[in-house]
PDB file of C-alpha atoms and ligand atoms in Angstrom:
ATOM      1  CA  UNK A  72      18.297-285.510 100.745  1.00  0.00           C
ATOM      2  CA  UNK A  73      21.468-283.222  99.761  1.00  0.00           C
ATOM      3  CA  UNK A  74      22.482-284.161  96.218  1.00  0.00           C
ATOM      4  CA  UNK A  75      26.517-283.935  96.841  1.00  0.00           C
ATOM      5  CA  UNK A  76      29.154-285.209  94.265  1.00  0.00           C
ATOM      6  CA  UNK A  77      32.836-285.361  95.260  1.00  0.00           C
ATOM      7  CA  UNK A  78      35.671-285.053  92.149  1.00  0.00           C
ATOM      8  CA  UNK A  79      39.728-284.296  92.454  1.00  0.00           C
ATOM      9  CA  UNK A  80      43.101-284.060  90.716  1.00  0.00           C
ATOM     10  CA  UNK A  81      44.812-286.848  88.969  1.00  0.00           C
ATOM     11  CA  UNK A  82      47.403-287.045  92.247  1.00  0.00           C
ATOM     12  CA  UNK A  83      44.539-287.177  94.772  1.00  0.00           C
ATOM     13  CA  UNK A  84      45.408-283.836  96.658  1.00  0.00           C
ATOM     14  CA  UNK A  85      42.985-281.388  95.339  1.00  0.00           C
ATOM     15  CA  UNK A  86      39.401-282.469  96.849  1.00  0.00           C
ATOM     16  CA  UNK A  87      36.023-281.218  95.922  1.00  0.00           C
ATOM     17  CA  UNK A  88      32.213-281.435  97.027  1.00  0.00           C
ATOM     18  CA  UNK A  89      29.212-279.925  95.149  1.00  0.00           C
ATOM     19  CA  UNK A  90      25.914-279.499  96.487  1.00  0.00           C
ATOM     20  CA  UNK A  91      22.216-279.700  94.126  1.00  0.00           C
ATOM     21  CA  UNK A  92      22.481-279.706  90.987  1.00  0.00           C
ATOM     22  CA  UNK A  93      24.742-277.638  88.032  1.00  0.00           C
ATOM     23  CA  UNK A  94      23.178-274.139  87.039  1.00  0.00           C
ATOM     24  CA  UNK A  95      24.340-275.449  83.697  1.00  0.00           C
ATOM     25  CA  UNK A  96      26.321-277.893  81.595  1.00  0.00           C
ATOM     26  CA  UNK A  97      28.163-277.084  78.257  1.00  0.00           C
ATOM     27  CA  UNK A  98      30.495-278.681  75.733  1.00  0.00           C
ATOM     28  CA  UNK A  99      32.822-276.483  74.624  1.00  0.00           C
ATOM     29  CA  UNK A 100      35.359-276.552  71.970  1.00  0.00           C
ATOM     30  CA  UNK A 101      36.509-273.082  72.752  1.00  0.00           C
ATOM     31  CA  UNK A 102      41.097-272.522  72.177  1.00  0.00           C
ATOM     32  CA  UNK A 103      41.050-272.536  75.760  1.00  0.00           C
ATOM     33  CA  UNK A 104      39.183-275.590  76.775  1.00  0.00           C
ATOM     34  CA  UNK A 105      40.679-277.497  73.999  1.00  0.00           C
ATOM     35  CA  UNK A 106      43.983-275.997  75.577  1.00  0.00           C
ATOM     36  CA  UNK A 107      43.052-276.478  79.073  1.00  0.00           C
ATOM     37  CA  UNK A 108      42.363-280.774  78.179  1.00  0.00           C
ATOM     38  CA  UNK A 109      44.371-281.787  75.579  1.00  0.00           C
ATOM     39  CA  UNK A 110      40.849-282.728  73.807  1.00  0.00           C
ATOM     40  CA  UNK A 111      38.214-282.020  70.927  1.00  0.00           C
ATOM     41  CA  UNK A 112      35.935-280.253  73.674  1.00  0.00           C
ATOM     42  CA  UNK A 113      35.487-279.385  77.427  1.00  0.00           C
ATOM     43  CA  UNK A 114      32.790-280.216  79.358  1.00  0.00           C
ATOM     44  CA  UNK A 115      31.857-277.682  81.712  1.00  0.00           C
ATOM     45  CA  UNK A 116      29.855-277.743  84.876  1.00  0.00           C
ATOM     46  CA  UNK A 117      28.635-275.140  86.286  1.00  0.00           C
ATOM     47  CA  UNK A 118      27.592-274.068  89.444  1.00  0.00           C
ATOM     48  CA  UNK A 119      26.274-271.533  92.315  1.00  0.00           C
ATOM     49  CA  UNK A 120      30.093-270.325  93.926  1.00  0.00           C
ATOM     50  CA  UNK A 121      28.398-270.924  97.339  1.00  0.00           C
ATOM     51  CA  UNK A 122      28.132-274.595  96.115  1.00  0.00           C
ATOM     52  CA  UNK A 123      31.083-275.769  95.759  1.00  0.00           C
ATOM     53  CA  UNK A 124      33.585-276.664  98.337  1.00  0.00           C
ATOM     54  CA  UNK A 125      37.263-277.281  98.371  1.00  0.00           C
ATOM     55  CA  UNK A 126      38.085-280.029 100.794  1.00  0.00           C
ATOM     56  CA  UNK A 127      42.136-280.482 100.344  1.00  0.00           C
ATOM     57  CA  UNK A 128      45.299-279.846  98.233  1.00  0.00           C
ATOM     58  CA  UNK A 129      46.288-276.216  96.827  1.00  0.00           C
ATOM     59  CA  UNK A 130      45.027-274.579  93.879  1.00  0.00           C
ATOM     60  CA  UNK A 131      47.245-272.265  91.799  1.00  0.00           C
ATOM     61  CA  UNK A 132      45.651-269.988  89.602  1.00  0.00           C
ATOM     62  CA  UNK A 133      46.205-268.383  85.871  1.00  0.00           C
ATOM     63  CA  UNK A 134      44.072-265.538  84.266  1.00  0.00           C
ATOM     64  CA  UNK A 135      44.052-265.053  80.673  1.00  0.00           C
ATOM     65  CA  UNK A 136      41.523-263.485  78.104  1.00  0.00           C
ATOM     66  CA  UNK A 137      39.067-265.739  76.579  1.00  0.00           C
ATOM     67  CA  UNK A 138      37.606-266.395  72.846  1.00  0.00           C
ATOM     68  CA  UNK A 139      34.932-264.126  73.662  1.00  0.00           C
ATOM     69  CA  UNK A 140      37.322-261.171  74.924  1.00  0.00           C
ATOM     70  CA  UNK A 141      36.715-261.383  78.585  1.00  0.00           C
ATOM     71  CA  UNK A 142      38.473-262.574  81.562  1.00  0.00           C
ATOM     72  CA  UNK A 143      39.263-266.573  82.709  1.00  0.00           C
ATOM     73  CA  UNK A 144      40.360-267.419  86.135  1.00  0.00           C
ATOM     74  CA  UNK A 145      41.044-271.015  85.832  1.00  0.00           C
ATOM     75  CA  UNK A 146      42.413-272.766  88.933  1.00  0.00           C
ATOM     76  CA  UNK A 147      44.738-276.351  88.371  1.00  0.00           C
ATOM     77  CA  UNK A 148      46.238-277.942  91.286  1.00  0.00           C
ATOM     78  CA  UNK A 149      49.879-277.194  92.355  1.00  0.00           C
ATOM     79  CA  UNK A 150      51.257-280.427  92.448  1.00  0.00           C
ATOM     80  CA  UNK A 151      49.906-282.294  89.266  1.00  0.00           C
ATOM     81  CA  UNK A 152      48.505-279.642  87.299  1.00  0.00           C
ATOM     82  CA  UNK A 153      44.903-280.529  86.772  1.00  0.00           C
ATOM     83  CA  UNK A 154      42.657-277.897  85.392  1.00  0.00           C
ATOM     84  CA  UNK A 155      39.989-278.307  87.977  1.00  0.00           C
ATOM     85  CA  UNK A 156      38.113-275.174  88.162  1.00  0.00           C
ATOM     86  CA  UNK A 157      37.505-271.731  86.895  1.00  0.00           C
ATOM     87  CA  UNK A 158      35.368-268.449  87.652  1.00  0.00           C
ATOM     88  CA  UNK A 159      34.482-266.144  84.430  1.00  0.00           C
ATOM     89  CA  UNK A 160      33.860-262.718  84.088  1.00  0.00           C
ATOM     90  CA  UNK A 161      30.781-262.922  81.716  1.00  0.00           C
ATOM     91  CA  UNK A 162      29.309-265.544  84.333  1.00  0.00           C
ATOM     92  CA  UNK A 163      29.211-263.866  87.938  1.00  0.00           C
ATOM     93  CA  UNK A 164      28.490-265.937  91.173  1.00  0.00           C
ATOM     94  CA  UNK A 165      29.143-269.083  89.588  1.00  0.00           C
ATOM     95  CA  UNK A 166      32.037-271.308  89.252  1.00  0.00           C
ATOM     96  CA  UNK A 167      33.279-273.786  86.339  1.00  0.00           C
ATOM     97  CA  UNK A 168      34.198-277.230  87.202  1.00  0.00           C
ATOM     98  CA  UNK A 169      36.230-279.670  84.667  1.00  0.00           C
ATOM     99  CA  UNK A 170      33.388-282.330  84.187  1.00  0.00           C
ATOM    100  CA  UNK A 171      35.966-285.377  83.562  1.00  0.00           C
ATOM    101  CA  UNK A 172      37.303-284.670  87.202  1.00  0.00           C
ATOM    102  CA  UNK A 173      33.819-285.765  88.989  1.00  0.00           C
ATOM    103  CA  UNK A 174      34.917-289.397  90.664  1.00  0.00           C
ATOM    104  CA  UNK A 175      32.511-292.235  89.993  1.00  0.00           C
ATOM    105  CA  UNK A 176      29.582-291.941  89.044  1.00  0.00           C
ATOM    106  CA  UNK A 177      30.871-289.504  86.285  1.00  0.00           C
ATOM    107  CA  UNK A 178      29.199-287.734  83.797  1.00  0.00           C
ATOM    108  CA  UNK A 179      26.239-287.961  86.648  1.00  0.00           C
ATOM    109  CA  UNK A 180      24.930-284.874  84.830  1.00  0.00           C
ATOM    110  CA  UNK A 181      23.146-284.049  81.673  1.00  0.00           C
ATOM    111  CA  UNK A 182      25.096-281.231  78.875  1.00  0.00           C
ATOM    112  CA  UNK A 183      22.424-278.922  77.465  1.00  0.00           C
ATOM    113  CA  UNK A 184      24.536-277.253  75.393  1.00  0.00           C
ATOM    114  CA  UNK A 185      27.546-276.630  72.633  1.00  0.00           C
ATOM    115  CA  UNK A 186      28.934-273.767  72.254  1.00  0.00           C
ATOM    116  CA  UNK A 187      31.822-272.498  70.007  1.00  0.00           C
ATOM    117  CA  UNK A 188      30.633-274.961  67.744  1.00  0.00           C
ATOM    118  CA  UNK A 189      32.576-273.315  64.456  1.00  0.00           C
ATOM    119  CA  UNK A 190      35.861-274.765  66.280  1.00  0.00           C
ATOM    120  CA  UNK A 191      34.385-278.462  66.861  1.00  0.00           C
ATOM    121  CA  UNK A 192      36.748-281.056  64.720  1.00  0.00           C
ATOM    122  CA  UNK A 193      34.097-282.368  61.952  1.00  0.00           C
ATOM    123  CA  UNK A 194      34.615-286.033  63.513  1.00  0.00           C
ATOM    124  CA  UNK A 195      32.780-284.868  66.750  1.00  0.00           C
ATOM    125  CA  UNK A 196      29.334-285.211  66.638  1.00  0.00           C
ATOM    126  CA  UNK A 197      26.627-283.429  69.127  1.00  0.00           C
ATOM    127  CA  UNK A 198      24.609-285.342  71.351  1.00  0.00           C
ATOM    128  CA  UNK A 199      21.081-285.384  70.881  1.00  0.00           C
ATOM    129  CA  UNK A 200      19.026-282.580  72.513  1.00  0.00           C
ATOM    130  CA  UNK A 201      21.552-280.577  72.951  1.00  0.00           C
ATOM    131  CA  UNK A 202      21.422-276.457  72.179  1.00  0.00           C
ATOM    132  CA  UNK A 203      23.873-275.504  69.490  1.00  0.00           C
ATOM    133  CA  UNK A 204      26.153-272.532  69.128  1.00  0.00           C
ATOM    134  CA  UNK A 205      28.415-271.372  66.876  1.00  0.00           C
ATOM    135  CA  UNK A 206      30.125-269.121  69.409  1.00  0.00           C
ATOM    136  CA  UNK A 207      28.985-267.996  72.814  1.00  0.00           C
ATOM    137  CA  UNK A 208      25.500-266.868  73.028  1.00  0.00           C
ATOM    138  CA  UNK A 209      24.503-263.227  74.340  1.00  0.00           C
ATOM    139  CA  UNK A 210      28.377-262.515  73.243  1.00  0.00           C
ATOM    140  CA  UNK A 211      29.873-260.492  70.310  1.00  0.00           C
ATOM    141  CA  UNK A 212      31.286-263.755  69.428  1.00  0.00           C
ATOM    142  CA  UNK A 213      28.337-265.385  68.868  1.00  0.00           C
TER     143      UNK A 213
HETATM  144 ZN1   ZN B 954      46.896-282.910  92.062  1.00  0.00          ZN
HETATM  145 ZN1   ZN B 955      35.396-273.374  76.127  1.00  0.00          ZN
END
């Protein structure tokens, strides 16, 4: 059986389906992810661009440069703003997706990773069995 998981925007019209599951999951407490949520860290799914699907709504996008010195293309819907997706230079054929945006039954997936660790508030702590990095691994940053 297909393994699909459906997730949105806070106003409904953005819709999403992913087939199988992520390539990989990281926490990240990166300036842009903390940027990009308001929060202490991002959670970032990620998956084969072929498996992901956009269903409804309209996605704007916005490019910038990240931590690491290369390119973001993050995608937030047009209406309500949610950060919902992304595509990254250093990561080719796959796309981000905002982990907090899955519907029911979120967090369906398991994070094997933090990275950009040396920007993680002290208060946070790391989930057990999870790979730790101070920056981005493989990166000058690292
Ligand atoms: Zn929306
Ligand atoms: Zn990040």
């Amino acid at each position: 059986m297909e393994d699909l998981h459906e997730g949105g925007c806070v106003c409904g019209q953005v819709r999403y389906r992913t087939t199988g599951k992520p390539k990989r999951v990281s926490l990240c407490s990166c300036t842009w992810c903390t940027k990009r949520t308001g929060s202490a860290l991002g959670v970032s799914v990620y998956f084969a661009e072929q498996d992901v699907e956009f269903l409804s709504g309209k996605l704007k996008s916005h490019r910038l440069t990240s931590d690491a010195g290369r390119w973001i293309e993050s995608q937030f819907c047009e209406n309500c703003g949610t950060a919902l997706t992304w595509t990254l230079e250093f990561l080719p054929g796959h796309r981000g997706m905002a982990g907090g945006t899955f519907d029911p039954p979120t967090f369906w997936y398991e994070p094997e990773r933090f990275v950009f660790m040396r920007s993680k508030p002290e208060w946070l702590s790391v989930p057990k069995g999870v790979d730790c990095f101070a920056g981005m691994p493989g990166s000058a940053s690292e």
